[in-house]
Amino acid sequence: MSSIQLGVLLFPGFELLDVCGPLEVFGYAEGLSSTLVAAERGPVASTQGPALLADCALAAAPPFDWLMVPGGLGARAAVDDAALLAWLTERAAACDRVLSVCTGSALLARAGCLDGRRATTNKRSFGWATAQGPAVDWVAHARWVVDGPFFTSSGVSAGIDMALAVVADVRGEAAAAAIAERIEYEWHRDPTWDPFAALHGLVDRGDG
Amino acid sequence: MSSIQLGVLLFPGFELLDVCGPLEVFGYAEGLSSTLVAAERGPVASTQGPALLADCALAAAPPFDWLMVPGGLGARAAVDDAALLAWLTERAAACDRVLSVCTGSALLARAGCLDGRRATTNKRSFGWATAQGPAVDWVAHARWVVDGPFFTSSGVSAGIDMALAVVADVRGEAAAAAIAERIEYEWHRDPTWDPFAALHGLVDRGDG
């Protein structure tokens, strides 16, 4: 079984569950190791207050197989951080899988990674997030969207379903189901399950 | 609206989502502030790897209105930590609400807080957890259980549902529903919803 090195981007004001939901899942995936990366090594405060410890600085990050980008209120400032965007552009191109949760896809969009790709994002912030990537084929109604190496998910808790889908993709459906059972989580296996899009009046072209 | 100071216990090997699921919810609850507490101030590594930063040491913790205790593999060692148990006994008695996620209830049980109370815990570790409190009325089939000030929840992701129930209790059902919608989470509002108990062959006396 291949080992997988996952890099997780942190920035001030990241959304706590965007990061910790998927990392709970990946923590039980065989052969997968996570490294938290931020502008500087050390504590990074979330939107909700609690701080996670970044293992290394962007400039010192080792090569990764997978990359994960969270959203959160801090994404509003991060989309204007040229150094961060340049890092994302370079690293995303070198990864087998590039994952985003919530408005993390707005960061990937601003870094040019999603041009011409199908992707989704947070439904409450759909207008702002999609404006960050006019050349992206944004999907309003989706729990998560897969296009090539990109797994982009909807708001916050959607990251847990996306993470289980990625585990199913590389380690098999049974392995993902065992993790969901272990964390007593009712996994939404259908990427088109999305009761939240309609709450914000969002429909896709062709949805009616 | 009353302000609420929540103290959250961390110990080496806490379960990442046990802490971060509820803190995501509480981060959007009006007038609620969280402080992370551990044996020493500074980083505390989770079972899954990532470290959260403890804001203060147990001995230096301010008074709290609410207390939350997570589970995780580290709970197996923490139940034998006399200083930690003494702190829990004292602090739990002084709090309006005492919350646990997963095997966090085993710690509360060992601290004597749950004697004569109804409580639940992780279903995969039900045998070990319940053995920590022979005088507790353990409920096998429950997403979470309320008894007086105690809100004890089942494994890992059950903490999110419990946290929403606590918010509903003190801030109203609409406030909790708004948070669930914001984090795009399908809230299980029924505390008896528990498809995981049966997976481990667990039934309550009288369940049949």
GROMACS .gro file of N, CA and C in nm, chain B residues 23-120:
model
  294
  231LEU      N    1  -1.645   2.267   1.937
  231LEU     CA    2  -1.593   2.405   1.938
  231LEU      C    3  -1.630   2.480   1.810
  232GLU      N    4  -1.647   2.408   1.700
  232GLU     CA    5  -1.699   2.472   1.578
  232GLU      C    6  -1.839   2.527   1.605
  233VAL      N    7  -1.923   2.445   1.668
  233VAL     CA    8  -2.060   2.487   1.701
  233VAL      C    9  -2.059   2.603   1.801
  234PHE      N   10  -1.984   2.586   1.909
  234PHE     CA   11  -1.982   2.688   2.015
  234PHE      C   12  -1.919   2.819   1.966
  235GLY      N   13  -1.834   2.811   1.865
  235GLY     CA   14  -1.772   2.931   1.809
  235GLY      C   15  -1.875   3.026   1.750
  236TYR      N   16  -1.992   2.973   1.713
  236TYR     CA   17  -2.099   3.057   1.657
  236TYR      C   18  -2.213   3.082   1.757
  237ALA      N   19  -2.198   3.035   1.881
  237ALA     CA   20  -2.302   3.057   1.982
  237ALA      C   21  -2.278   3.191   2.050
  238GLU      N   22  -2.380   3.273   2.055
  238GLU     CA   23  -2.364   3.409   2.108
  238GLU      C   24  -2.325   3.406   2.255
  239GLY      N   25  -2.225   3.486   2.290
  239GLY     CA   26  -2.188   3.505   2.430
  239GLY      C   27  -2.113   3.389   2.492
  240LEU      N   28  -2.062   3.298   2.410
  240LEU     CA   29  -1.990   3.182   2.463
  240LEU      C   30  -1.841   3.192   2.429
  241SER      N   31  -1.755   3.184   2.530
  241SER     CA   32  -1.610   3.189   2.508
  241SER      C   33  -1.546   3.060   2.557
  242SER      N   34  -1.448   3.011   2.482
  242SER     CA   35  -1.383   2.885   2.518
  242SER      C   36  -1.238   2.905   2.561
  243THR      N   37  -1.196   2.829   2.660
  243THR     CA   38  -1.057   2.826   2.704
  243THR      C   39  -1.011   2.681   2.706
  244LEU      N   40  -0.898   2.654   2.642
  244LEU     CA   41  -0.845   2.516   2.641
  244LEU      C   42  -0.747   2.501   2.757
  245VAL      N   43  -0.765   2.395   2.833
  245VAL     CA   44  -0.687   2.373   2.955
  245VAL      C   45  -0.620   2.236   2.950
  246ALA      N   46  -0.494   2.231   2.992
  246ALA     CA   47  -0.422   2.103   2.996
  246ALA      C   48  -0.326   2.103   3.114
  247ALA      N   49  -0.258   1.991   3.137
  247ALA     CA   50  -0.164   1.983   3.249
  247ALA      C   51  -0.067   2.101   3.245
  248GLU      N   52  -0.018   2.132   3.126
  248GLU     CA   53   0.068   2.249   3.107
  248GLU      C   54   0.015   2.332   2.991
  249ARG      N   55   0.041   2.462   2.994
  249ARG     CA   56   0.009   2.550   2.883
  249ARG      C   57   0.094   2.509   2.761
  250GLY      N   58   0.040   2.527   2.641
  250GLY     CA   59   0.117   2.497   2.520
  250GLY      C   60   0.055   2.386   2.439
  251PRO      N   61   0.128   2.338   2.337
  251PRO     CA   62   0.072   2.239   2.244
  251PRO      C   63   0.044   2.104   2.308
  252VAL      N   64  -0.070   2.045   2.272
  252VAL     CA   65  -0.107   1.910   2.317
  252VAL      C   66  -0.144   1.831   2.191
  253ALA      N   67  -0.075   1.719   2.167
  253ALA     CA   68  -0.098   1.642   2.044
  253ALA      C   69  -0.221   1.553   2.057
  254SER      N   70  -0.301   1.549   1.951
  254SER     CA   71  -0.420   1.463   1.946
  254SER      C   72  -0.382   1.321   1.905
  255THR      N   73  -0.476   1.228   1.919
  255THR     CA   74  -0.457   1.092   1.869
  255THR      C   75  -0.425   1.093   1.720
  256GLN      N   76  -0.486   1.187   1.648
  256GLN     CA   77  -0.471   1.193   1.503
  256GLN      C   78  -0.343   1.265   1.460
  257GLY      N   79  -0.270   1.325   1.556
  257GLY     CA   80  -0.145   1.391   1.523
  257GLY      C   81  -0.145   1.541   1.548
  258PRO      N   82  -0.234   1.616   1.481
  258PRO     CA   83  -0.234   1.762   1.499
  258PRO      C   84  -0.246   1.805   1.644
  259ALA      N   85  -0.177   1.912   1.680
  259ALA     CA   86  -0.175   1.962   1.818
  259ALA      C   87  -0.257   2.090   1.830
  260LEU      N   88  -0.338   2.096   1.934
  260LEU     CA   89  -0.407   2.220   1.972
  260LEU      C   90  -0.327   2.287   2.082
  261LEU      N   91  -0.339   2.419   2.090
  261LEU     CA   92  -0.265   2.495   2.188
  261LEU      C   93  -0.349   2.515   2.314
  262ALA      N   94  -0.303   2.462   2.428
  262ALA     CA   95  -0.374   2.486   2.555
  262ALA      C   96  -0.346   2.629   2.600
  263ASP      N   97  -0.453   2.700   2.637
  263ASP     CA   98  -0.441   2.841   2.678
  263ASP      C   99  -0.384   2.854   2.819
  264CYS      N  100  -0.411   2.755   2.904
  264CYS     CA  101  -0.359   2.764   3.041
  264CYS      C  102  -0.348   2.626   3.104
  265ALA      N  103  -0.270   2.621   3.213
  265ALA     CA  104  -0.250   2.497   3.288
  265ALA      C  105  -0.369   2.476   3.380
  266LEU      N  106  -0.394   2.349   3.415
  266LEU     CA  107  -0.504   2.314   3.506
  266LEU      C  108  -0.501   2.401   3.631
  267ALA      N  109  -0.381   2.414   3.691
  267ALA     CA  110  -0.368   2.485   3.818
  267ALA      C  111  -0.397   2.635   3.804
  268ALA      N  112  -0.385   2.687   3.681
  268ALA     CA  113  -0.403   2.831   3.659
  268ALA      C  114  -0.537   2.862   3.592
  269ALA      N  115  -0.624   2.763   3.579
  269ALA     CA  116  -0.749   2.784   3.506
  269ALA      C  117  -0.844   2.876   3.581
  270PRO      N  118  -0.904   2.971   3.510
  270PRO     CA  119  -1.004   3.059   3.573
  270PRO      C  120  -1.132   2.980   3.602
  271PRO      N  121  -1.227   3.039   3.675
  271PRO     CA  122  -1.355   2.970   3.696
  271PRO      C  123  -1.427   2.953   3.561
  272PHE      N  124  -1.501   2.843   3.548
  272PHE     CA  125  -1.579   2.819   3.427
  272PHE      C  126  -1.726   2.800   3.461
  273ASP      N  127  -1.813   2.833   3.364
  273ASP     CA  128  -1.955   2.803   3.378
  273ASP      C  129  -1.984   2.662   3.327
  274TRP      N  130  -1.915   2.627   3.220
  274TRP     CA  131  -1.932   2.496   3.159
  274TRP      C  132  -1.795   2.429   3.148
  275LEU      N  133  -1.799   2.297   3.148
  275LEU     CA  134  -1.676   2.218   3.131
  275LEU      C  135  -1.701   2.114   3.023
  276MET      N  136  -1.603   2.090   2.935
  276MET     CA  137  -1.618   1.984   2.834
  276MET      C  138  -1.497   1.891   2.838
  277VAL      N  139  -1.525   1.760   2.835
  277VAL     CA  140  -1.421   1.658   2.846
  277VAL      C  141  -1.427   1.568   2.723
  278PRO      N  142  -1.322   1.567   2.641
  278PRO     CA  143  -1.319   1.478   2.524
  278PRO      C  144  -1.269   1.339   2.560
  279GLY      N  145  -1.280   1.247   2.465
  279GLY     CA  146  -1.220   1.115   2.478
  279GLY      C  147  -1.099   1.104   2.387
  280GLY      N  148  -1.072   0.980   2.346
  280GLY     CA  149  -0.955   0.955   2.261
  280GLY      C  150  -0.869   0.848   2.325
  281LEU      N  151  -0.772   0.799   2.248
  281LEU     CA  152  -0.684   0.693   2.301
  281LEU      C  153  -0.615   0.735   2.429
  282GLY      N  154  -0.586   0.866   2.441
  282GLY     CA  155  -0.518   0.917   2.560
  282GLY      C  156  -0.599   0.906   2.687
  283ALA      N  157  -0.731   0.885   2.673
  283ALA     CA  158  -0.816   0.871   2.792
  283ALA      C  159  -0.779   0.745   2.871
  284ARG      N  160  -0.720   0.646   2.800
  284ARG     CA  161  -0.682   0.521   2.868
  284ARG      C  162  -0.576   0.546   2.975
  285ALA      N  163  -0.486   0.642   2.951
  285ALA     CA  164  -0.387   0.679   3.052
  285ALA      C  165  -0.445   0.783   3.148
  286ALA      N  166  -0.527   0.874   3.095
  286ALA     CA  167  -0.576   0.985   3.177
  286ALA      C  168  -0.664   0.938   3.293
  287VAL      N  169  -0.732   0.823   3.278
  287VAL     CA  170  -0.817   0.774   3.388
  287VAL      C  171  -0.736   0.734   3.511
  288ASP      N  172  -0.604   0.722   3.497
  288ASP     CA  173  -0.519   0.689   3.612
  288ASP      C  174  -0.441   0.810   3.663
  289ASP      N  175  -0.474   0.929   3.615
  289ASP     CA  176  -0.405   1.052   3.654
  289ASP      C  177  -0.481   1.115   3.771
  290ALA      N  178  -0.432   1.090   3.892
  290ALA     CA  179  -0.505   1.133   4.013
  290ALA      C  180  -0.524   1.284   4.019
  291ALA      N  181  -0.423   1.360   3.978
  291ALA     CA  182  -0.433   1.506   3.983
  291ALA      C  183  -0.541   1.555   3.887
  292LEU      N  184  -0.544   1.496   3.770
  292LEU     CA  185  -0.645   1.533   3.670
  292LEU      C  186  -0.786   1.499   3.720
  293LEU      N  187  -0.802   1.380   3.779
  293LEU     CA  188  -0.934   1.338   3.829
  293LEU      C  189  -0.981   1.431   3.942
  294ALA      N  190  -0.888   1.469   4.030
  294ALA     CA  191  -0.924   1.560   4.141
  294ALA      C  192  -0.971   1.695   4.086
  295TRP      N  193  -0.901   1.742   3.983
  295TRP     CA  194  -0.939   1.869   3.918
  295TRP      C  195  -1.079   1.857   3.858
  296LEU      N  196  -1.105   1.744   3.790
  296LEU     CA  197  -1.237   1.722   3.728
  296LEU      C  198  -1.348   1.718   3.834
  297THR      N  199  -1.324   1.647   3.942
  297THR     CA  200  -1.424   1.635   4.049
  297THR      C  201  -1.462   1.773   4.101
  298GLU      N  202  -1.359   1.854   4.129
  298GLU     CA  203  -1.381   1.987   4.185
  298GLU      C  204  -1.450   2.079   4.086
  299ARG      N  205  -1.399   2.081   3.963
  299ARG     CA  206  -1.452   2.174   3.863
  299ARG      C  207  -1.593   2.135   3.816
  300ALA      N  208  -1.617   2.006   3.799
  300ALA     CA  209  -1.749   1.963   3.752
  300ALA      C  210  -1.857   2.005   3.851
  301ALA      N  211  -1.824   1.996   3.981
  301ALA     CA  212  -1.922   2.032   4.085
  301ALA      C  213  -1.958   2.179   4.081
  302ALA      N  214  -1.869   2.262   4.025
  302ALA     CA  215  -1.889   2.407   4.024
  302ALA      C  216  -1.951   2.458   3.894
  303CYS      N  217  -1.977   2.368   3.799
  303CYS     CA  218  -2.024   2.411   3.667
  303CYS      C  219  -2.175   2.387   3.646
  304ASP      N  220  -2.237   2.476   3.567
  304ASP     CA  221  -2.379   2.463   3.531
  304ASP      C  222  -2.404   2.349   3.435
  305ARG      N  223  -2.307   2.331   3.345
  305ARG     CA  224  -2.318   2.225   3.244
  305ARG      C  225  -2.185   2.153   3.236
  306VAL      N  226  -2.190   2.022   3.235
  306VAL     CA  227  -2.069   1.941   3.219
  306VAL      C  228  -2.091   1.850   3.100
  307LEU      N  229  -2.009   1.869   2.996
  307LEU     CA  230  -2.028   1.799   2.869
  307LEU      C  231  -1.916   1.698   2.848
  308SER      N  232  -1.951   1.584   2.786
  308SER     CA  233  -1.844   1.492   2.746
  308SER      C  234  -1.873   1.439   2.607
  309VAL      N  235  -1.766   1.404   2.538
  309VAL     CA  236  -1.776   1.342   2.407
  309VAL      C  237  -1.700   1.211   2.413
  310CYS      N  238  -1.760   1.105   2.356
  310CYS     CA  239  -1.688   0.978   2.340
  310CYS      C  240  -1.648   0.927   2.479
  311THR      N  241  -1.525   0.879   2.495
  311THR     CA  242  -1.482   0.823   2.624
  311THR      C  243  -1.449   0.931   2.727
  312GLY      N  244  -1.479   1.057   2.697
  312GLY     CA  245  -1.468   1.161   2.800
  312GLY      C  246  -1.555   1.129   2.921
  313SER      N  247  -1.666   1.059   2.898
  313SER     CA  248  -1.753   1.022   3.011
  313SER      C  249  -1.686   0.918   3.102
  314ALA      N  250  -1.591   0.841   3.047
  314ALA     CA  251  -1.517   0.746   3.132
  314ALA      C  252  -1.432   0.824   3.233
  315LEU      N  253  -1.375   0.935   3.188
  315LEU     CA  254  -1.298   1.021   3.279
  315LEU      C  255  -1.388   1.081   3.386
  316LEU      N  256  -1.504   1.132   3.344
  316LEU     CA  257  -1.598   1.187   3.443
  316LEU      C  258  -1.643   1.079   3.541
  317ALA      N  259  -1.661   0.958   3.489
  317ALA     CA  260  -1.703   0.846   3.575
  317ALA      C  261  -1.596   0.814   3.678
  318ARG      N  262  -1.471   0.808   3.634
  318ARG     CA  263  -1.361   0.777   3.726
  318ARG      C  264  -1.344   0.887   3.831
  319ALA      N  265  -1.382   1.010   3.792
  319ALA     CA  266  -1.375   1.122   3.887
  319ALA      C  267  -1.495   1.123   3.981
  320GLY      N  268  -1.586   1.024   3.964
  320GLY     CA  269  -1.700   1.012   4.055
  320GLY      C  270  -1.816   1.106   4.023
  321CYS      N  271  -1.804   1.180   3.914
  321CYS     CA  272  -1.906   1.283   3.883
  321CYS      C  273  -2.039   1.223   3.838
  322LEU      N  274  -2.036   1.101   3.785
  322LEU     CA  275  -2.156   1.046   3.722
  322LEU      C  276  -2.227   0.939   3.805
  323ASP      N  277  -2.178   0.916   3.926
  323ASP     CA  278  -2.241   0.812   4.010
  323ASP      C  279  -2.390   0.839   4.027
  324GLY      N  280  -2.471   0.737   3.998
  324GLY     CA  281  -2.616   0.750   4.012
  324GLY      C  282  -2.682   0.825   3.897
  325ARG      N  283  -2.601   0.867   3.799
  325ARG     CA  284  -2.654   0.942   3.684
  325ARG      C  285  -2.666   0.851   3.560
  326ARG      N  286  -2.757   0.889   3.470
  326ARG     CA  287  -2.764   0.826   3.338
  326ARG      C  288  -2.660   0.892   3.249
  327ALA      N  289  -2.589   0.813   3.171
  327ALA     CA  290  -2.484   0.869   3.084
  327ALA      C  291  -2.457   0.772   2.969
  328THR      N  292  -2.396   0.824   2.861
  328THR     CA  293  -2.355   0.736   2.752
  328THR      C  294  -2.210   0.763   2.715
   0.00000   0.00000   0.00000
